[in-house]
Coordinates of C-alpha atoms in Angstrom, one line a residue:
X46 CA -35.5 85.9 -57.1
X47 CA -35.7 89.2 -56.2
X48 CA -35.0 88.7 -51.6
X49 CA -33.7 92.4 -51.3
X50 CA -36.7 93.8 -51.5
X51 CA -38.8 92.1 -48.4
X52 CA -38.2 93.5 -44.4
X53 CA -38.2 90.7 -42.3
X54 CA -40.7 91.1 -39.4
X55 CA -40.1 89.0 -35.9
X56 CA -41.6 88.7 -32.7
X57 CA -40.3 86.5 -30.5
X58 CA -42.6 84.9 -27.8
X59 CA -40.2 83.1 -24.7
X60 CA -41.4 80.9 -22.4
X61 CA -38.6 80.5 -19.2
X62 CA -39.2 78.3 -15.7
X63 CA -39.0 80.1 -12.8
X64 CA -36.6 78.3 -11.0
X65 CA -39.1 78.1 -7.7
X66 CA -38.8 74.8 -5.7
X67 CA -42.4 74.3 -5.9
X68 CA -45.0 74.8 -8.7
X69 CA -47.1 77.7 -9.2
X70 CA -50.3 76.4 -7.5
X71 CA -48.8 74.1 -5.1
X72 CA -46.0 72.4 -3.1
X73 CA -45.4 69.6 -5.7
X74 CA -41.5 70.2 -6.7
X75 CA -41.0 71.5 -9.8
X76 CA -37.2 70.1 -9.4
X77 CA -36.2 69.2 -13.1
X78 CA -36.0 64.9 -14.1
X79 CA -36.8 63.6 -11.1
X80 CA -39.1 59.7 -12.0
X81 CA -42.1 60.7 -14.7
X82 CA -45.2 62.0 -13.0
X83 CA -43.3 61.5 -9.2
X84 CA -43.8 64.8 -8.6
X85 CA -47.7 65.2 -8.8
X86 CA -50.2 65.3 -6.4
X87 CA -54.4 66.0 -6.9
X88 CA -54.2 69.5 -7.4
X89 CA -51.2 69.1 -10.5
X90 CA -53.4 66.6 -11.9
X91 CA -56.8 68.5 -11.3
X92 CA -59.0 66.3 -9.6
X93 CA -62.7 67.2 -8.3
X94 CA -62.2 69.1 -5.5
X95 CA -59.0 70.0 -5.2
X96 CA -57.7 74.2 -5.3
X97 CA -54.9 75.9 -6.2
X98 CA -53.0 78.7 -4.3
X99 CA -51.0 81.3 -6.0
X100 CA -47.1 80.9 -5.3
X101 CA -45.5 84.1 -4.4
X102 CA -42.1 84.0 -5.3
X103 CA -42.9 83.1 -9.0
X104 CA -44.8 86.2 -8.6
X105 CA -41.0 88.0 -7.5
X106 CA -39.0 86.3 -10.0
X107 CA -41.3 87.7 -12.7
X108 CA -41.6 90.9 -10.7
X109 CA -38.0 91.2 -10.9
X110 CA -37.2 90.4 -14.5
X111 CA -40.0 93.2 -15.8
X112 CA -37.6 95.7 -13.6
X113 CA -34.9 94.8 -15.8
X114 CA -36.7 94.6 -18.8
X115 CA -38.0 98.8 -17.7
X116 CA -41.9 97.5 -18.0
X117 CA -44.5 99.3 -15.3
X118 CA -45.4 96.3 -13.5
X119 CA -49.7 95.8 -13.0
X120 CA -50.0 96.1 -9.6
X121 CA -53.7 94.4 -10.1
X122 CA -53.2 91.2 -11.2
X123 CA -56.0 87.6 -12.1
X124 CA -55.3 84.5 -13.5
X125 CA -57.1 83.5 -16.7
X126 CA -58.0 80.4 -18.1
X127 CA -57.2 80.0 -21.2
X128 CA -58.9 76.8 -22.7
X129 CA -57.4 74.6 -25.0
X130 CA -57.0 70.9 -25.0
X131 CA -53.7 68.8 -25.3
X132 CA -53.4 65.5 -23.6
X133 CA -50.7 67.2 -21.4
X134 CA -52.3 69.6 -19.8
X135 CA -54.5 68.4 -17.1
X136 CA -57.0 70.2 -15.8
X137 CA -58.1 70.7 -19.7
X138 CA -56.9 74.4 -19.9
X139 CA -53.8 76.1 -18.7
X140 CA -54.4 78.8 -16.2
X141 CA -52.5 82.2 -17.7
X142 CA -52.5 86.1 -17.1
X143 CA -54.7 87.8 -20.7
X144 CA -55.9 91.2 -19.8
X145 CA -53.6 92.4 -17.0
X146 CA -50.0 90.7 -17.7
X147 CA -47.8 91.4 -14.5
X148 CA -45.4 93.4 -16.4
X149 CA -46.2 95.6 -19.6
X150 CA -44.5 97.4 -22.0
X151 CA -40.4 97.4 -21.8
X152 CA -37.7 97.0 -23.5
X153 CA -34.0 94.8 -23.9
X154 CA -31.3 96.5 -25.2
X155 CA -28.9 93.9 -27.9
X156 CA -25.7 94.8 -29.5
X157 CA -25.3 93.7 -33.4
X158 CA -22.6 94.8 -35.7
X159 CA -25.2 97.4 -37.4
X160 CA -25.6 98.6 -33.7
X161 CA -27.4 99.1 -30.2
X162 CA -30.8 99.1 -30.1
X163 CA -33.3 98.3 -28.0
X164 CA -36.1 95.1 -28.7
X165 CA -39.3 96.9 -27.6
X166 CA -41.5 93.9 -25.2
X167 CA -45.2 94.2 -25.5
X168 CA -45.7 92.2 -22.1
X169 CA -44.5 89.3 -19.5
X170 CA -46.8 87.3 -18.1
X171 CA -47.2 84.5 -15.2
X172 CA -49.0 80.3 -16.5
X173 CA -47.9 77.6 -15.7
X174 CA -46.1 74.8 -17.9
X175 CA -47.7 71.3 -19.3
X176 CA -46.5 68.3 -18.8
X177 CA -44.4 66.1 -21.8
X178 CA -45.7 63.7 -24.2
X179 CA -43.3 61.5 -25.2
X180 CA -43.2 59.5 -28.3
X181 CA -40.5 56.8 -28.3
X182 CA -41.3 55.0 -25.3
X183 CA -43.8 52.6 -26.8
X184 CA -44.1 51.6 -30.9
X185 CA -48.3 52.0 -30.4
X186 CA -48.7 54.5 -27.1
X187 CA -47.9 58.0 -26.5
X188 CA -47.1 58.5 -22.7
X189 CA -47.2 61.3 -20.7
X190 CA -44.9 62.5 -18.2
X191 CA -46.7 65.1 -16.1
X192 CA -43.9 66.1 -13.8
X193 CA -43.2 69.9 -15.5
X194 CA -47.6 70.4 -15.3
X195 CA -47.9 73.2 -12.9
X196 CA -44.2 74.3 -13.1
X197 CA -44.2 78.1 -13.2
X198 CA -43.6 80.4 -16.0
X199 CA -42.7 83.5 -17.8
X200 CA -43.9 83.9 -20.9
X201 CA -41.4 87.6 -22.8
X202 CA -43.5 88.2 -25.9
X203 CA -42.1 91.3 -28.1
X204 CA -43.5 93.2 -30.5
X205 CA -43.0 92.6 -33.9
X206 CA -39.7 95.1 -33.8
X207 CA -36.8 92.6 -35.0
X208 CA -35.9 92.3 -38.2
X209 CA -33.3 89.9 -39.1
X210 CA -31.8 86.5 -37.8
X211 CA -29.1 88.5 -36.4
X212 CA -31.3 90.4 -34.3
X213 CA -33.6 88.0 -32.5
X214 CA -30.3 85.8 -32.2
X215 CA -28.7 89.3 -30.2
X216 CA -32.0 89.0 -28.4
X217 CA -32.0 85.8 -27.4
X218 CA -29.0 85.6 -25.8
X219 CA -29.1 89.2 -23.9
X220 CA -32.5 87.4 -22.3
X221 CA -30.7 84.1 -21.6
X222 CA -28.2 85.8 -19.7
X223 CA -30.6 88.4 -18.2
X224 CA -32.6 85.8 -16.3
X225 CA -29.3 83.9 -15.3
X226 CA -28.3 87.3 -13.8
X227 CA -31.6 87.7 -11.8
X228 CA -31.8 83.9 -11.0
X229 CA -34.8 83.5 -12.3
X230 CA -34.3 81.0 -14.7
X231 CA -31.3 78.6 -15.3
X232 CA -31.4 79.4 -19.7
X233 CA -31.0 75.7 -19.9
X234 CA -33.0 75.4 -24.0
X235 CA -31.4 71.4 -23.7
X236 CA -33.4 71.2 -21.1
X237 CA -37.4 73.0 -22.0
X238 CA -36.2 75.5 -19.2
X239 CA -36.2 78.2 -21.7
X240 CA -38.1 77.8 -25.0
X241 CA -38.6 80.1 -28.2
X242 CA -40.9 80.5 -30.7
X243 CA -41.0 82.6 -33.6
X244 CA -43.3 84.8 -35.1
X245 CA -42.4 85.5 -39.0
X246 CA -43.6 87.6 -41.9
X247 CA -42.4 89.1 -44.5
X248 CA -43.0 92.7 -46.5
X249 CA -41.9 94.3 -49.3
X250 CA -39.4 97.4 -47.7
X251 CA -40.8 100.5 -47.6
X252 CA -44.8 99.4 -46.7
X253 CA -45.8 99.1 -43.3
X254 CA -48.8 96.8 -43.0
X255 CA -48.0 94.0 -41.8
X256 CA -48.0 90.4 -43.9
X257 CA -49.0 86.9 -42.6
X258 CA -47.5 85.6 -39.2
X259 CA -46.1 82.5 -39.5
X260 CA -45.7 80.5 -36.2
X261 CA -42.1 78.1 -36.2
X262 CA -42.1 76.1 -33.3
X263 CA -39.4 73.2 -31.3
X264 CA -36.5 74.9 -31.6
X265 CA -33.7 73.9 -28.9
X266 CA -31.3 76.3 -29.0
X267 CA -30.2 80.1 -30.0
X268 CA -28.4 78.6 -33.3
X269 CA -31.3 76.6 -33.9
X270 CA -33.9 79.8 -33.4
X271 CA -31.7 81.5 -36.3
X272 CA -31.8 78.6 -38.7
X273 CA -35.4 78.8 -38.3
X274 CA -36.1 82.3 -39.1
X275 CA -33.7 82.3 -42.2
X276 CA -35.3 79.2 -43.3
X277 CA -39.0 80.0 -42.6
X278 CA -38.0 84.1 -45.0
X279 CA -36.1 82.1 -47.3
X280 CA -39.5 79.8 -47.8
X281 CA -42.0 83.0 -47.7
X282 CA -40.6 84.8 -50.1
X283 CA -40.3 82.3 -53.0
X284 CA -43.9 81.6 -52.3
X285 CA -44.6 84.9 -52.6
X286 CA -42.1 85.4 -56.0
X287 CA -44.0 82.8 -57.1
X288 CA -47.9 84.1 -57.0
X289 CA -48.5 81.6 -54.2
X290 CA -50.2 82.9 -51.2
X291 CA -49.2 82.6 -47.2
X292 CA -51.8 81.0 -44.9
X293 CA -51.4 82.1 -41.1
X294 CA -50.3 78.8 -39.8
X295 CA -47.9 76.9 -37.2
X296 CA -45.2 74.9 -38.0
X297 CA -42.7 72.7 -36.6
X298 CA -38.5 73.1 -36.9
X299 CA -36.6 70.1 -38.3
X300 CA -33.1 70.8 -37.3
X301 CA -31.9 67.7 -38.6
X302 CA -33.1 69.0 -41.8
X303 CA -32.8 72.7 -41.5
X304 CA -36.6 73.0 -42.7
X305 CA -39.9 73.2 -41.2
X306 CA -43.6 71.8 -41.8
X307 CA -46.8 72.8 -40.9
X308 CA -48.9 71.4 -37.3
X309 CA -52.0 73.5 -37.2
X310 CA -53.0 76.7 -38.3
X311 CA -53.2 79.2 -36.1
X312 CA -55.4 79.9 -33.1
X313 CA -57.0 83.1 -32.3
X314 CA -57.4 84.4 -29.2
X315 CA -61.0 83.9 -29.0
X316 CA -60.2 80.3 -30.3
X317 CA -59.0 80.3 -26.2
X318 CA -62.4 81.6 -24.8
X319 CA -60.7 83.3 -22.3
X320 CA -62.5 83.8 -18.6
X321 CA -61.0 84.5 -15.2
X322 CA -60.0 82.0 -13.1
X323 CA -62.9 81.3 -10.8
X324 CA -60.9 79.1 -8.3
X325 CA -58.0 82.0 -7.6
X326 CA -58.6 85.0 -5.9
X327 CA -57.4 88.4 -7.6
X328 CA -53.5 89.6 -5.9
X329 CA -52.7 93.1 -5.6
X330 CA -49.0 94.2 -5.8
X331 CA -48.4 96.8 -3.8
X332 CA -45.7 100.0 -4.2
X333 CA -43.7 99.1 -0.9
X334 CA -43.7 95.1 -2.2
X335 CA -42.0 96.3 -5.9
X336 CA -39.9 98.3 -4.3
X337 CA -38.4 95.8 -1.9
X338 CA -37.7 93.3 -5.8
X339 CA -35.8 96.4 -6.8
X340 CA -34.2 96.4 -4.1
X341 CA -32.6 92.8 -4.9
X342 CA -31.8 93.5 -8.2
X343 CA -27.8 92.5 -8.9
X344 CA -25.7 94.6 -11.2
X345 CA -27.4 94.0 -14.3
X346 CA -24.4 93.4 -17.8
X347 CA -25.6 96.7 -19.4
X348 CA -24.2 98.7 -16.1
X349 CA -21.3 96.6 -15.7
X350 CA -20.4 97.3 -19.3
X351 CA -20.4 101.1 -18.4
X352 CA -18.4 100.8 -15.3
X353 CA -15.7 98.4 -16.8
X354 CA -14.9 100.4 -20.2
X355 CA -14.8 103.9 -18.5
X356 CA -14.5 103.3 -15.3
X357 CA -11.9 100.8 -15.3
X358 CA -10.2 101.8 -19.2
X359 CA -11.1 98.2 -20.5
X360 CA -12.0 97.4 -23.9
X361 CA -15.4 96.6 -24.7
X362 CA -14.7 93.3 -26.0
X363 CA -13.1 92.6 -22.7
X364 CA -15.7 94.0 -20.6
X365 CA -18.3 92.6 -22.9
X366 CA -16.7 89.0 -22.4
X367 CA -16.7 88.9 -18.4
X368 CA -20.1 90.1 -18.6
X369 CA -21.0 87.1 -20.6
X370 CA -21.2 84.6 -17.7
X371 CA -22.6 86.1 -14.3
X372 CA -20.0 83.9 -12.3
X373 CA -16.9 85.6 -14.2
X374 CA -18.6 88.9 -13.1
X375 CA -19.1 87.9 -9.9
X376 CA -15.4 86.5 -9.9
X377 CA -14.0 89.6 -11.6
X378 CA -15.8 92.2 -8.9
X379 CA -14.3 90.9 -5.8
X380 CA -11.4 90.8 -7.3
X381 CA -11.0 94.3 -8.7
X382 CA -12.8 94.8 -4.7
X383 CA -8.3 93.6 -4.1
X384 CA -6.6 95.3 -6.9
X385 CA -6.8 98.2 -8.5
X386 CA -4.8 96.3 -11.1
X387 CA -8.1 96.4 -13.1
X388 CA -6.6 96.0 -17.1
X389 CA -3.8 93.1 -15.6
X390 CA -7.3 91.6 -13.8
X391 CA -9.0 91.0 -16.9
X392 CA -6.4 90.2 -18.7
X393 CA -5.3 87.6 -16.2
X394 CA -9.6 86.5 -16.1
X395 CA -9.1 86.1 -20.2
X396 CA -5.5 84.9 -20.9
X397 CA -4.5 82.1 -18.2
X398 CA -7.8 81.8 -16.0
X399 CA -9.9 81.0 -19.0
X400 CA -7.5 79.3 -20.4
X401 CA -7.1 76.7 -17.8
X402 CA -11.1 77.1 -17.7
X403 CA -11.4 75.8 -21.5
X404 CA -8.7 73.0 -21.0
X405 CA -10.7 71.5 -17.9
X406 CA -14.1 72.1 -19.1
X407 CA -14.7 74.0 -15.4
X408 CA -17.1 76.7 -14.7
X409 CA -15.5 79.5 -13.1
X410 CA -17.2 78.5 -9.9
X411 CA -14.7 75.6 -10.1
X412 CA -11.8 77.5 -10.0
X413 CA -9.2 76.4 -7.4
X414 CA -8.1 79.7 -6.8
X415 CA -9.7 83.1 -4.8
X416 CA -9.5 85.5 -5.9
X417 CA -7.6 86.9 -3.0
X418 CA -5.0 84.6 -3.8
X419 CA -5.0 85.5 -7.9
X420 CA -5.0 89.5 -6.7
X421 CA -1.6 88.2 -4.7
X422 CA -0.4 86.6 -8.0
X423 CA -1.6 89.6 -10.2
X424 CA 0.6 92.1 -7.3
X425 CA 3.7 89.8 -7.6
X426 CA 3.9 89.9 -11.5
X427 CA 3.1 93.6 -11.6
X428 CA 5.7 94.3 -8.9
X429 CA 9.1 92.1 -11.7
X430 CA 9.8 90.3 -8.8
X431 CA 8.4 87.4 -11.5
X432 CA 7.6 88.3 -15.3
X433 CA 4.2 87.6 -16.6
X434 CA 5.5 84.4 -18.3
X435 CA 6.4 82.7 -14.9
X436 CA 3.6 84.0 -13.4
X437 CA 1.1 82.2 -15.9
X438 CA 3.2 78.8 -16.9
X439 CA 4.6 78.1 -13.3
X440 CA 3.5 79.7 -10.3
X441 CA -0.5 79.7 -11.2
X442 CA -0.6 75.4 -11.9
X443 CA 1.8 75.4 -8.8
X444 CA -1.3 77.8 -6.9
X445 CA -4.2 75.4 -8.5
X446 CA -2.2 71.9 -6.3
X447 CA -1.2 74.2 -3.0
X448 CA -2.1 76.7 -0.7
X449 CA 0.8 78.1 -0.3
X450 CA 0.9 82.2 -1.4
X451 CA 2.6 83.2 -4.7
X452 CA 5.6 85.0 -2.9
X453 CA 5.9 81.7 -1.3
X454 CA 5.9 78.9 -4.1
X455 CA 8.2 81.9 -6.4
X456 CA 10.6 81.7 -3.7
X457 CA 10.5 77.7 -3.1
X458 CA 10.9 77.2 -6.6
X459 CA 13.6 79.6 -7.3
X460 CA 11.7 81.8 -9.8
X461 CA 12.4 85.0 -8.8
X462 CA 13.7 87.6 -11.4
X463 CA 17.1 89.0 -10.6
X464 CA 17.5 92.1 -10.2
X465 CA 21.2 92.8 -9.9
X466 CA 22.8 94.4 -13.3
X467 CA 26.3 92.2 -11.9
X468 CA 24.4 88.6 -12.8
X469 CA 22.8 89.9 -16.1
X470 CA 25.4 91.9 -17.6
X471 CA 28.1 88.7 -18.2
X472 CA 24.6 86.5 -19.6
X473 CA 23.7 89.7 -22.2
X474 CA 28.2 89.9 -23.0
X475 CA 28.0 86.2 -23.8
X476 CA 24.8 86.5 -25.7
X477 CA 26.2 89.5 -27.9
X478 CA 29.3 88.0 -28.8
X479 CA 27.0 84.8 -29.8
X480 CA 25.2 87.1 -32.5
X481 CA 28.7 89.5 -33.9
X482 CA 26.4 89.9 -37.2
X483 CA 22.8 90.5 -35.5
X484 CA 24.8 93.2 -33.1
X485 CA 26.7 94.7 -36.2
X486 CA 22.4 95.1 -38.0
X487 CA 21.2 96.0 -35.1
X488 CA 23.8 99.0 -35.0
X489 CA 23.3 99.7 -38.8
X490 CA 19.8 101.1 -38.1
X491 CA 18.0 96.5 -37.1
X492 CA 16.3 98.4 -33.7
X493 CA 14.0 95.5 -33.8
X494 CA 16.6 92.6 -33.2
X495 CA 16.7 93.9 -29.6
X496 CA 13.6 91.9 -29.0
X497 CA 15.7 89.2 -30.0
X498 CA 18.3 89.7 -27.6
X499 CA 15.8 89.9 -25.1
X500 CA 14.6 86.6 -25.8
X501 CA 18.2 85.5 -25.7
X502 CA 18.8 86.9 -22.6
X503 CA 15.6 85.3 -20.5
X504 CA 16.2 82.7 -22.2
X505 CA 20.2 81.6 -20.9
X506 CA 18.9 83.5 -17.7
X507 CA 16.0 80.5 -17.8
X508 CA 13.6 83.6 -17.0
X509 CA 15.1 85.1 -13.9
X510 CA 16.9 88.2 -15.8
X511 CA 14.3 91.1 -15.0
X512 CA 12.9 91.9 -18.2
X513 CA 13.5 95.8 -17.7
X514 CA 16.8 95.6 -16.7
X515 CA 17.7 93.5 -19.3
X516 CA 16.6 96.2 -21.5
X517 CA 18.3 98.9 -20.6
X518 CA 21.7 96.9 -20.2
X519 CA 21.3 96.1 -23.6
X520 CA 20.3 99.6 -24.8
X521 CA 23.7 100.3 -22.9
X522 CA 25.9 98.4 -25.1
X523 CA 24.9 98.5 -28.2
X524 CA 25.3 102.0 -28.5
X525 CA 29.2 101.1 -27.9

């Protein structure tokens, strides 16, 4: 079966729950969790006579994300009713945006092994979430928890602009990082605060007409989105190659089996019978309001990457790892305000600090050493008064348990390096006398043995010999 003659076309619809305290159209709590049906009121439950009221903060968050994604912001906005029935939708319809999304166009820049490219967006719009059906509480009934109903969402709709599962993976990773940087969504797919539906089709390479689109739902991780795309592409090609016909449908992905199954035929926009929501007045955004939100945008990963690789001369890999998490980038930013040893700061962040965090399953926010204290330790190691090895293995652990300055700890534990040639010289003599054959080999041309001698001197001095001075004295003594 020839899979190579087909091109994959992917568009993703990502729902992100906004981190507002209250719901989109009422003051009920939008917090995750809580006992079932405790974050509800007559408005959430759509009781007769209740009226919705717009959450201004939700609009601000949507605009913030739109600006970060290079979208055009729609100034004249209104909501529409999207009519369809689900048991967890209290109104029997969803309040969403249809012809006037709050953000139009834009793109998300991704990096893959094939290079960097911009994934084009169609729109970002606001809408309310539905509740949640629970099928595992009773063998005969399904239960409904309406706590999530009415929680504000943005739906980020890409163009059919991705052509591999790797691109989709990179896009979702970048989008999750972006919403976290902006603090508009926690990006937690496992808790359902970020959800993704994939629209997938295949076509013969070289053709421009889109193939029959299949939507795949129920993917609770970025990895499972990648798996679902790969499985669906394989399924579609095999159907076409054996003479079958694809139908436009919605399928659900089963992570346990790695396969999908049909849910229903896919609805078209006219199936939803959109019309303007009569209970909500249109809202107009001023230029001043939009610009006030733009002023709150933090430095985003793309900007920080550029700064770290050009101004700080970090490798692209180091810069990417630091920028991967906003809290880590914030710590590094605070660190570089205090020290100009940017490469050393990055090495500490990606070395000893990261090791401690991994060992303790902790976040950088839990790291007990302030950027100010870590900068002091970097300066101490850079001065040559202690080695990097001693600083990371002895002083850093002590700093975690004691508030003392690094120099105080080094002095108290007698860890300061010996820079006195009169003290180091006799140790070098002992080491060279211990390895006469190695000395002869070195003088015979095996210059790589210098590292062995340095290591032995450091061991004999219990790490206190100044490495730079040790190298100089060894080189001088080995001449003879």
